[in-house]
Coordinates of C-alpha atoms in Angstrom, one line a residue:
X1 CA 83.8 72.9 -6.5
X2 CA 81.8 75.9 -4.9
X3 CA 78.6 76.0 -3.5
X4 CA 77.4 77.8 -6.9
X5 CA 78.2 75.1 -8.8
X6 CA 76.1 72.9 -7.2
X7 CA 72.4 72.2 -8.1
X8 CA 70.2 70.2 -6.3
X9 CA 70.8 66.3 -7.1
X10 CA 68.1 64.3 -9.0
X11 CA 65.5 62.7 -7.9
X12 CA 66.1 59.1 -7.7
X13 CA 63.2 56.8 -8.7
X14 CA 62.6 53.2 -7.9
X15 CA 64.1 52.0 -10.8
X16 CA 67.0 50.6 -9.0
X17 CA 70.8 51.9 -9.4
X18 CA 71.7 50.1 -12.4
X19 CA 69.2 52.7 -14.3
X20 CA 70.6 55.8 -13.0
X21 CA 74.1 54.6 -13.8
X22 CA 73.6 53.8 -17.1
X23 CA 71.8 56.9 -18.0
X24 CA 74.3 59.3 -16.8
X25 CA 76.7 57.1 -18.2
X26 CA 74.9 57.8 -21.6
X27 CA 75.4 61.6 -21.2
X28 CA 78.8 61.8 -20.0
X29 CA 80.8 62.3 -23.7
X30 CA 84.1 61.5 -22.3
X31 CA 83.4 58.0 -21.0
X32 CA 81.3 57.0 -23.7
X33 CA 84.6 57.7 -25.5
X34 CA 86.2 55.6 -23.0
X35 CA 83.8 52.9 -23.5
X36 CA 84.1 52.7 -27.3
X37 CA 87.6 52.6 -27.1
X38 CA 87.4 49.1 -24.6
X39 CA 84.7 47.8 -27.2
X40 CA 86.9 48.2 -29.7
X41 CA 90.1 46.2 -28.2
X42 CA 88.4 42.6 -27.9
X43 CA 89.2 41.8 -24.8
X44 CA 88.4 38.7 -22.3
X45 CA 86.3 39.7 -19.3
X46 CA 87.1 43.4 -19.9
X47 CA 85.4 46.6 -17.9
X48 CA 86.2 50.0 -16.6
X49 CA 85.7 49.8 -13.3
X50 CA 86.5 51.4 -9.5
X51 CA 85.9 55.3 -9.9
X52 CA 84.9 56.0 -13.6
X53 CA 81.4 54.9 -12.2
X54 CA 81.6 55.4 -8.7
X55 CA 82.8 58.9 -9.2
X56 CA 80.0 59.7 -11.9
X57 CA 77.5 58.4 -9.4
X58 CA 78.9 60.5 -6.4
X59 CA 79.6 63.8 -8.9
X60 CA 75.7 63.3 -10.0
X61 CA 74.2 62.9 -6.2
X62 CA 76.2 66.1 -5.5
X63 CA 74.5 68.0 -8.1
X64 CA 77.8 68.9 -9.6
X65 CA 77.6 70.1 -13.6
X66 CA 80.4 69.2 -14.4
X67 CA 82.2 65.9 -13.5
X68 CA 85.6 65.1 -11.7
X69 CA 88.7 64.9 -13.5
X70 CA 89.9 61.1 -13.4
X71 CA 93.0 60.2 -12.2
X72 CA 92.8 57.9 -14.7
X73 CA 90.8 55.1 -15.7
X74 CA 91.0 51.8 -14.5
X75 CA 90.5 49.2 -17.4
X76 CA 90.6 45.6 -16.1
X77 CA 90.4 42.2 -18.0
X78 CA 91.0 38.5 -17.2
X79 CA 92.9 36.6 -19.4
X80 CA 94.8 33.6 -17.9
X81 CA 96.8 32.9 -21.4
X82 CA 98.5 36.5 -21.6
X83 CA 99.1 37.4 -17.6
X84 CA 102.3 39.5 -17.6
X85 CA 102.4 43.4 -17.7
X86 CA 104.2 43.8 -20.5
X87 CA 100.9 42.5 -22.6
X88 CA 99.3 45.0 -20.5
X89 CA 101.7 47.9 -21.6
X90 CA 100.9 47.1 -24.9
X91 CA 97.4 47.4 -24.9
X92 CA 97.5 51.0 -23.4
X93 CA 100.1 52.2 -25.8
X94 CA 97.2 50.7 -28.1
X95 CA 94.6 53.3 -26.1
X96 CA 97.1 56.1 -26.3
X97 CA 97.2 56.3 -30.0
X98 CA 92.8 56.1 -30.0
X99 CA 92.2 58.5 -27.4
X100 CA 96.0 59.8 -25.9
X101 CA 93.9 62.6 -23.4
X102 CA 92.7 60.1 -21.0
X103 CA 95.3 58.2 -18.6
X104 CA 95.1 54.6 -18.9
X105 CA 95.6 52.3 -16.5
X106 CA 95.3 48.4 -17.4
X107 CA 95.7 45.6 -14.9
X108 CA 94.7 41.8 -15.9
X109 CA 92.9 40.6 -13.1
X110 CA 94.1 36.9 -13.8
X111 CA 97.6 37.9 -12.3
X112 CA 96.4 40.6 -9.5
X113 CA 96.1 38.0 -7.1
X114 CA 100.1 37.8 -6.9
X115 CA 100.2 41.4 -6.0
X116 CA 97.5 41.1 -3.6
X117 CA 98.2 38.2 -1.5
X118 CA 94.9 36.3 -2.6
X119 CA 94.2 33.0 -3.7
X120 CA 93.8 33.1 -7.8
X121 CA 90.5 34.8 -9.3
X122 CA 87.8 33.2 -11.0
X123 CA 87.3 36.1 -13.2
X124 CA 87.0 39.9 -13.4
X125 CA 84.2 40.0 -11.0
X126 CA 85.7 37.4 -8.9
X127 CA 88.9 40.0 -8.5
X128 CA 86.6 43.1 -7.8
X129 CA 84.6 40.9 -4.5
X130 CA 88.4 41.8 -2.8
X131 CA 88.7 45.5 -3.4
X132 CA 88.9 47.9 -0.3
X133 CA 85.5 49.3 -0.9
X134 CA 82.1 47.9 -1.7
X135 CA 81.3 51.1 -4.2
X136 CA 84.5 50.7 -5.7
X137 CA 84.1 47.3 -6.9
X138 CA 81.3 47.8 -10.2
X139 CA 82.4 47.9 -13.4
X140 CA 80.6 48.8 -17.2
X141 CA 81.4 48.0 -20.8
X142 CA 79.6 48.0 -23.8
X143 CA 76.9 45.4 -25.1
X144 CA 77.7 44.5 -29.0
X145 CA 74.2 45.9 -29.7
X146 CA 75.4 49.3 -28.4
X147 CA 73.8 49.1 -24.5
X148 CA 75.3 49.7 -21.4
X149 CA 75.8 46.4 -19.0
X150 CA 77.1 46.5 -15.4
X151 CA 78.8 44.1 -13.6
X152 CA 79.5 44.1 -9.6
X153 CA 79.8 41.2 -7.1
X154 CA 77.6 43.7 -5.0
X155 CA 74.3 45.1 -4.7
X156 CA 74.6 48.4 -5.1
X157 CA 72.4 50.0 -2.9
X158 CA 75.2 52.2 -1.0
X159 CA 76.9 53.7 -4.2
X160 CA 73.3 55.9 -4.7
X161 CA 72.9 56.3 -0.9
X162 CA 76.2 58.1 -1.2
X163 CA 77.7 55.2 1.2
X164 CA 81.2 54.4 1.2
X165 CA 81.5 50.3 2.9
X166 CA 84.4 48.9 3.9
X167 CA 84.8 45.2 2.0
X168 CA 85.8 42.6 4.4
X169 CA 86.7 40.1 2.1
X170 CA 89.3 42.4 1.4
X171 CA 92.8 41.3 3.0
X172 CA 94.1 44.3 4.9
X173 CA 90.5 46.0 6.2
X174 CA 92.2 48.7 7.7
X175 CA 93.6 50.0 4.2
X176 CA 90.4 51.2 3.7
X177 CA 90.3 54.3 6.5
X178 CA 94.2 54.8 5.0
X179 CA 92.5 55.3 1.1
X180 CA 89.8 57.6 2.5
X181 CA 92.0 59.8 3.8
X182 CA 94.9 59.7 1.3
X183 CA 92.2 60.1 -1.7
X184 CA 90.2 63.1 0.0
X185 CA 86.7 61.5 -1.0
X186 CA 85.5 63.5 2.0
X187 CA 86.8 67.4 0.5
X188 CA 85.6 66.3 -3.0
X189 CA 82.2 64.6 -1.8
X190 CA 81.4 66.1 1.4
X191 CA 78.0 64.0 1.4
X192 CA 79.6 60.8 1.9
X193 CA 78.5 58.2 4.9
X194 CA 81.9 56.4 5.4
X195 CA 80.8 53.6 7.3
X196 CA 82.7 52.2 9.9
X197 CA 84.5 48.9 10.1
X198 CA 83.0 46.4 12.3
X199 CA 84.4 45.0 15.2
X200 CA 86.1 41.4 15.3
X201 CA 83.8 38.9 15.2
X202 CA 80.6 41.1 14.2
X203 CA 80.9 40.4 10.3
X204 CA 78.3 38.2 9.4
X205 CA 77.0 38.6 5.5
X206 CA 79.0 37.9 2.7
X207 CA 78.7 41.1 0.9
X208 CA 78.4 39.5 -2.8
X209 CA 75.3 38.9 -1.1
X210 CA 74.2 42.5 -0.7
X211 CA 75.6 45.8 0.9
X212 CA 77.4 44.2 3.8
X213 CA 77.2 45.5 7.4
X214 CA 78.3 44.8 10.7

C-alpha cells in the first residue's frame, strides 16, 4: 500500500465501536458475501471472527480504499454434539461450492480447548476470552432480520484506537510478540500501538471486563 493510496481515516464519532464496525461492514461486498454464506449454514454459536473485522477496522483507520486480502476467514461455531474435524471439513467443502473464492477456515470452538491446553469452553465467546490478542477476539454474524450483531468477550475500545493488547488469559503470553512479528501487522499497519506485556505480577483486570492493562 503506498502513501497515494491512503486518504485520511474517518472521523470517529461517539457512537461507540460497534457502530463503525457494523457500517463498514455494511459496505464491504466481499464479507457481506461471507456473512450470507454463514447465515445460510444453520449453525450453533457461529461467527466470523479474529481478522475479517479486526482487519477491516485497521484497513479503515489507515484510510486505505481498498481492503486487505484475507488469509482466509476464520468461521467458528460451538457445537458439543458434532466436535470432530471431519464435520468441520464438511461444512467448508459446503462453503466452497457457495462462494469457492474465499479460503475457509472452520474450527468448532467446543473441541479447541484440546488443541490449546485449556479447560473446556462455555461457548464461542467463552473460546475467543483465550486468544493471543484482545482485538483479535470479536466476532459478527447476521441477525435473521437482516442486521449486523457483534460478539466479543472484550470492550473494544483498542480495536478503533488502532491498539494491539496482549490477552493474558491466554496460556502462552509470549506468543503474542512471536504473532506480531511473524504476521507483519506492523509493515501492513504501520499505525499500530503494540502494547507491551506486563510484568509478573502487575496484571490486575480481567479483560472480559474491559481493554485490560498492566
Amino acid at each position: 500500500m503506498t502513501a497515494d493510496d491512503r486518504p485520511q481515516p474517518p472521523a470517529l464519532t461517539r457512537a461507540g465501536p460497534y457502530l463503525h464496525l457494523q457500517r463498514w461492514i455494511r459496505a464491504d461486498a466481499q464479507r457481506l458475501l461471507a456473512l450470507r454464506c454463514l447465515a445460510s449454514l444453520g449453525l450453533k454459536d457461529a461467527w466470523l471472527a479474529a481478522g475479517f473485522v479486526r482487519n477491516l477496522a485497521w484497513d479503515q483507520l489507515h484510510g486505505y480504499r481498498h481492503p486487505t486480502p484475507l488469509n482466509d476467514i476464520d468461521l467458528i461455531h460451538f457445537d458439543p454434539d458434532q466436535p470432530d474435524a471431519e464435520a468441520d471439513a464438511r461444512i467448508e467443502a459446503h462453503l466452497r461450492q457457495q462462494a469457492g473464492h474465499l479460503r475457509w477456515s472452520v474450527k468448532n470452538q467446543a473441541r479447541m480447548h484440546l488443541r490449546n491446553g485449556d479447560a473446556p469452553y462455555r461457548d464461542s465467546c467463552d473460546a475467543m476470552a483465550r486468544w493471543p490478542e484482545v482485538e483479535t477476539a470479536i466476532g459478527v454474524r447476521l441477525r435473521s432480520g437482516g442486521g449486523i450483531e457483534i460478539a466479543t468477550p472484550f470492550v473494544q475500545t483498542g480495536l478503533l484506537a488502532l491498539r494491539l493488547t496482549p490477552n493474558l488469559q491466554h496460556r502462552h503470553p509470549h506468543t503474542f510478540a512471536e504473532r506480531v512479528q511473524a504476521k507483519g501487522w506492523l509493515r501492513q499497519w504501520p499505525r499500530l500501538q503494540v502494547e507491551d506485556l506486563p510484568r509478573a505480577g502487575a496484571w490486575h483486570a480481567d479483560p472480559r471486563n474491559g481493554n485490560p492493562s498492566p
